[in-house]
Coordinates of C-alpha atoms in Angstrom, one line a residue:
Chain A
S68 CA -7.6 -1.5 7.4
Q69 CA -5.9 1.0 5.0
Q70 CA -2.1 0.8 4.6
G71 CA -1.5 3.4 1.9
E72 CA -2.8 7.0 2.2
E73 CA -2.9 9.0 -1.0
D74 CA -2.5 12.7 -1.3
P75 CA -4.0 14.7 -2.5
Q76 CA -7.5 13.2 -2.1
A77 CA -8.6 15.2 -5.3
L78 CA -6.7 16.9 -8.1
S79 CA -8.0 18.8 -11.0
I80 CA -5.6 20.0 -13.8
Q81 CA -5.7 21.1 -17.3
E82 CA -5.2 18.7 -20.2
G83 CA -1.4 18.7 -21.1
E84 CA -0.3 19.4 -17.6
N85 CA 1.4 16.8 -15.4
A86 CA -0.2 15.1 -12.4
T87 CA 1.5 14.0 -9.4
M88 CA -0.1 11.8 -6.8
N89 CA 1.7 10.6 -3.5
C90 CA 1.1 7.5 -1.3
S91 CA 2.4 7.0 2.3
Y92 CA 2.3 3.6 3.8
K93 CA 3.1 2.2 7.3
T94 CA 5.0 -1.1 7.2
S95 CA 7.8 -2.8 5.2
I96 CA 6.6 -3.9 1.9
N97 CA 7.7 -6.3 -0.9
N98 CA 6.1 -4.1 -3.5
L99 CA 3.8 -1.3 -4.3
Q100 CA 1.3 -1.1 -7.1
W101 CA -0.8 1.7 -8.8
Y102 CA -4.3 1.1 -10.1
R103 CA -6.7 3.3 -11.9
Q104 CA -10.5 3.0 -11.4
N105 CA -13.0 4.7 -13.8
S106 CA -16.1 5.8 -12.1
G107 CA -17.7 2.9 -10.3
R108 CA -15.8 0.3 -12.3
G109 CA -13.1 -2.3 -11.8
L110 CA -9.5 -1.3 -11.3
V111 CA -6.8 -1.6 -14.0
H112 CA -3.3 -2.3 -13.0
L113 CA -1.0 0.5 -14.0
I114 CA 2.5 -0.3 -12.7
L115 CA 4.4 -2.3 -9.9
I116 CA 7.6 -1.3 -8.2
R117 CA 9.6 -3.6 -6.1
S118 CA 11.1 -2.6 -2.5
N119 CA 14.7 -2.8 -4.3
E120 CA 13.8 -0.2 -7.0
R121 CA 13.8 3.4 -6.8
E122 CA 11.9 4.6 -10.1
K123 CA 10.2 2.8 -12.7
H124 CA 8.5 4.2 -16.0
S125 CA 5.7 3.0 -18.2
G126 CA 4.6 5.1 -21.1
R127 CA 3.5 8.6 -19.7
L128 CA 3.7 7.1 -16.2
R129 CA 6.6 7.5 -13.7
V130 CA 6.6 6.0 -10.3
T131 CA 9.2 6.5 -7.5
L132 CA 9.6 4.7 -4.3
D133 CA 11.4 5.8 -1.2
T134 CA 11.3 3.0 1.3
S135 CA 13.1 5.0 3.9
K136 CA 10.3 7.5 4.0
K137 CA 7.6 4.7 3.3
S138 CA 6.2 6.8 0.3
S139 CA 5.7 6.6 -3.4
S140 CA 4.7 9.0 -5.9
L141 CA 2.9 8.5 -9.4
L142 CA 3.4 11.1 -12.2
I143 CA 1.4 11.3 -15.3
T144 CA 2.8 13.5 -17.9
A145 CA 0.9 15.4 -20.6
S146 CA -2.3 14.4 -19.1
R147 CA -5.4 13.8 -21.2
A148 CA -9.2 14.0 -20.6
A149 CA -9.1 10.2 -20.7
D150 CA -6.9 10.1 -17.4
T151 CA -9.8 11.2 -15.6
A152 CA -10.1 8.4 -13.0
S153 CA -9.3 7.6 -9.4
Y154 CA -5.9 6.3 -8.7
F155 CA -5.0 3.9 -6.0
C156 CA -1.8 2.7 -4.4
A157 CA -1.7 -0.8 -3.1
T158 CA 1.0 -2.4 -1.0
E159 CA 2.1 -6.1 -0.7
E160 CA 3.8 -6.7 2.6
S161 CA 5.2 -10.4 2.3
G162 CA 4.5 -13.4 0.3
N163 CA 1.0 -14.5 0.2
T164 CA -0.4 -11.5 2.2
P165 CA -3.3 -9.7 0.3
L166 CA -3.0 -6.2 -1.5
V167 CA -3.9 -3.4 1.1
F168 CA -5.2 -0.4 -0.8
G169 CA -5.3 3.4 0.0
K170 CA -8.3 5.5 -0.4
G171 CA -7.2 6.9 -3.7
T172 CA -6.8 10.2 -5.4
R173 CA -9.5 11.4 -7.7
L174 CA -8.0 13.1 -10.8
S175 CA -10.0 15.3 -13.1
V176 CA -8.3 16.4 -16.4
I177 CA -10.2 19.3 -18.1
A178 CA -10.0 19.6 -21.7
Chain B
K148 CA -8.7 -13.8 -23.4
A149 CA -11.9 -12.8 -21.9
G150 CA -11.6 -10.7 -18.8
V151 CA -12.9 -11.2 -15.3
T152 CA -16.7 -11.3 -15.2
Q153 CA -19.0 -10.7 -12.4
T154 CA -22.6 -11.4 -12.0
P155 CA -25.2 -9.8 -11.4
R156 CA -23.9 -6.2 -12.1
Y157 CA -26.6 -4.7 -10.0
L158 CA -28.5 -6.1 -7.2
I159 CA -31.1 -4.6 -4.7
K160 CA -31.9 -6.5 -1.6
T161 CA -33.7 -5.7 1.6
R162 CA -32.1 -6.1 5.2
G163 CA -32.0 -9.5 6.5
Q164 CA -32.0 -11.2 3.1
Q165 CA -29.1 -13.1 1.8
V166 CA -27.1 -12.7 -1.6
T167 CA -24.8 -14.6 -3.6
L168 CA -22.5 -12.9 -6.1
S169 CA -20.4 -14.8 -8.7
C170 CA -17.1 -14.2 -10.1
S171 CA -15.5 -16.0 -13.2
P172 CA -11.8 -15.5 -13.3
I173 CA -9.5 -15.1 -16.5
S174 CA -9.1 -18.6 -18.1
G175 CA -6.1 -20.2 -16.4
H176 CA -6.0 -18.1 -13.3
R177 CA -6.2 -19.9 -10.0
S178 CA -6.5 -17.3 -7.6
V179 CA -9.7 -15.1 -6.9
S180 CA -9.8 -12.2 -4.4
W181 CA -12.8 -10.3 -3.2
Y182 CA -13.0 -6.7 -2.1
Q183 CA -15.6 -4.3 -0.9
Q184 CA -15.5 -0.9 -1.9
T185 CA -17.6 1.8 0.0
P186 CA -17.1 5.7 0.0
G187 CA -16.2 5.6 3.6
Q188 CA -13.8 2.7 4.0
G189 CA -12.5 2.4 0.6
L190 CA -11.3 -0.7 -0.8
Q191 CA -11.3 -3.5 1.8
F192 CA -10.1 -7.1 1.4
L193 CA -12.6 -9.8 2.1
F194 CA -10.9 -13.1 1.2
E195 CA -8.9 -15.0 -1.4
Y196 CA -9.3 -18.3 -2.8
F197 CA -6.5 -20.2 -4.5
S198 CA -7.1 -23.8 -6.0
E199 CA -10.6 -24.0 -4.1
T200 CA -8.7 -23.2 -0.7
Q201 CA -9.4 -20.1 1.2
R202 CA -5.6 -18.6 1.5
N203 CA -6.3 -15.2 3.1
K204 CA -9.4 -13.7 5.1
G205 CA -9.9 -10.0 5.7
N206 CA -11.4 -8.6 8.9
F207 CA -15.2 -9.1 8.2
P208 CA -17.9 -10.7 10.2
G209 CA -18.9 -14.4 9.5
R210 CA -21.9 -13.3 7.6
F211 CA -19.5 -12.9 4.6
S212 CA -18.4 -16.2 3.0
G213 CA -17.1 -17.6 -0.1
R214 CA -16.0 -20.5 -2.0
Q215 CA -14.2 -21.6 -5.1
F216 CA -15.0 -24.2 -7.5
S217 CA -12.8 -26.6 -9.4
N218 CA -13.1 -24.5 -12.5
S219 CA -11.8 -21.4 -10.5
R220 CA -15.1 -19.6 -10.5
S221 CA -15.9 -18.1 -7.2
E222 CA -19.0 -17.1 -5.3
M223 CA -19.4 -14.9 -2.3
N224 CA -22.3 -15.0 0.1
V225 CA -23.7 -12.4 2.5
S226 CA -26.2 -13.5 4.9
T227 CA -28.5 -11.4 6.9
L228 CA -27.8 -8.2 5.0
E229 CA -27.4 -5.0 6.7
L230 CA -27.8 -1.3 5.4
G231 CA -24.0 -0.9 5.8
D232 CA -23.4 -3.9 3.3
S233 CA -24.3 -1.5 0.5
A234 CA -21.2 -1.4 -1.5
L235 CA -19.4 -2.3 -4.9
Y236 CA -18.2 -5.7 -4.6
L237 CA -15.1 -6.4 -6.8
C238 CA -13.3 -9.6 -7.5
A239 CA -9.8 -10.0 -9.1
S240 CA -8.1 -12.8 -10.4
S241 CA -4.5 -13.7 -11.0
S242 CA -2.3 -16.5 -12.0
F243 CA -0.5 -17.2 -8.7
G244 CA -2.4 -15.2 -6.2
T245 CA -1.3 -12.5 -3.9
G246 CA 2.4 -12.3 -2.9
G247 CA 5.2 -12.1 -5.3
G248 CA 4.0 -9.1 -7.0
N249 CA 1.3 -10.9 -9.3
E250 CA -0.9 -8.3 -11.1
Q251 CA -4.5 -8.6 -10.1
F252 CA -7.0 -8.3 -12.9
F253 CA -10.4 -6.9 -11.6
G254 CA -14.0 -7.5 -12.8
P255 CA -16.4 -4.6 -13.3
G256 CA -17.9 -5.3 -9.8
T257 CA -21.4 -6.0 -8.4
R258 CA -23.1 -2.8 -7.1
L259 CA -25.1 -4.1 -4.0
T260 CA -27.9 -2.0 -2.5
V261 CA -29.3 -3.0 0.9
L262 CA -32.6 -1.2 1.6

């Protein structure tokens, strides 16, 4: 079953613009992770934010987490054509429970 | 280190057949998780193996099974294939498995088509 729901389902922007993707989830979590998937291939881990953190940065990525609203956002700044991919949030509820993925946001960055 | 490898990369089967997919984790990783990805259902967790023991199982019928060997390599088997089993099957490895915020490293997937 899906825990996270990403919004929007698809996003198209020009190179150099910022891209923001949102994720909402339903239960209490230990952490939330974001992954990227290039067309039909494996997923690549981008960033993890724990439930006691509110914001985290990694290069051009900024992730926020609002546990009161059960939501997270992923911001990619100064996007590049190579950022074109699907982005998934995944939540981990408690120890030894599997990651539960949302359905993803398809990002297209046009050069 | 070499990444997660999955074989075969592509597979075409007919309904009623069975199939075995293989996953070799990153050296030193003891956990292997399997996921099914379809356009309609997205990424669905199948099962996780840690040190040869199944630690978690998703909500899939008994036709889906798996195992892990002492070298941490894992196989999953689907018997009596149905059209709806057509999907990208992904495996992921990690050092300590799910829980605790361990990063999952994914393989490229096996694309299974059932005719």
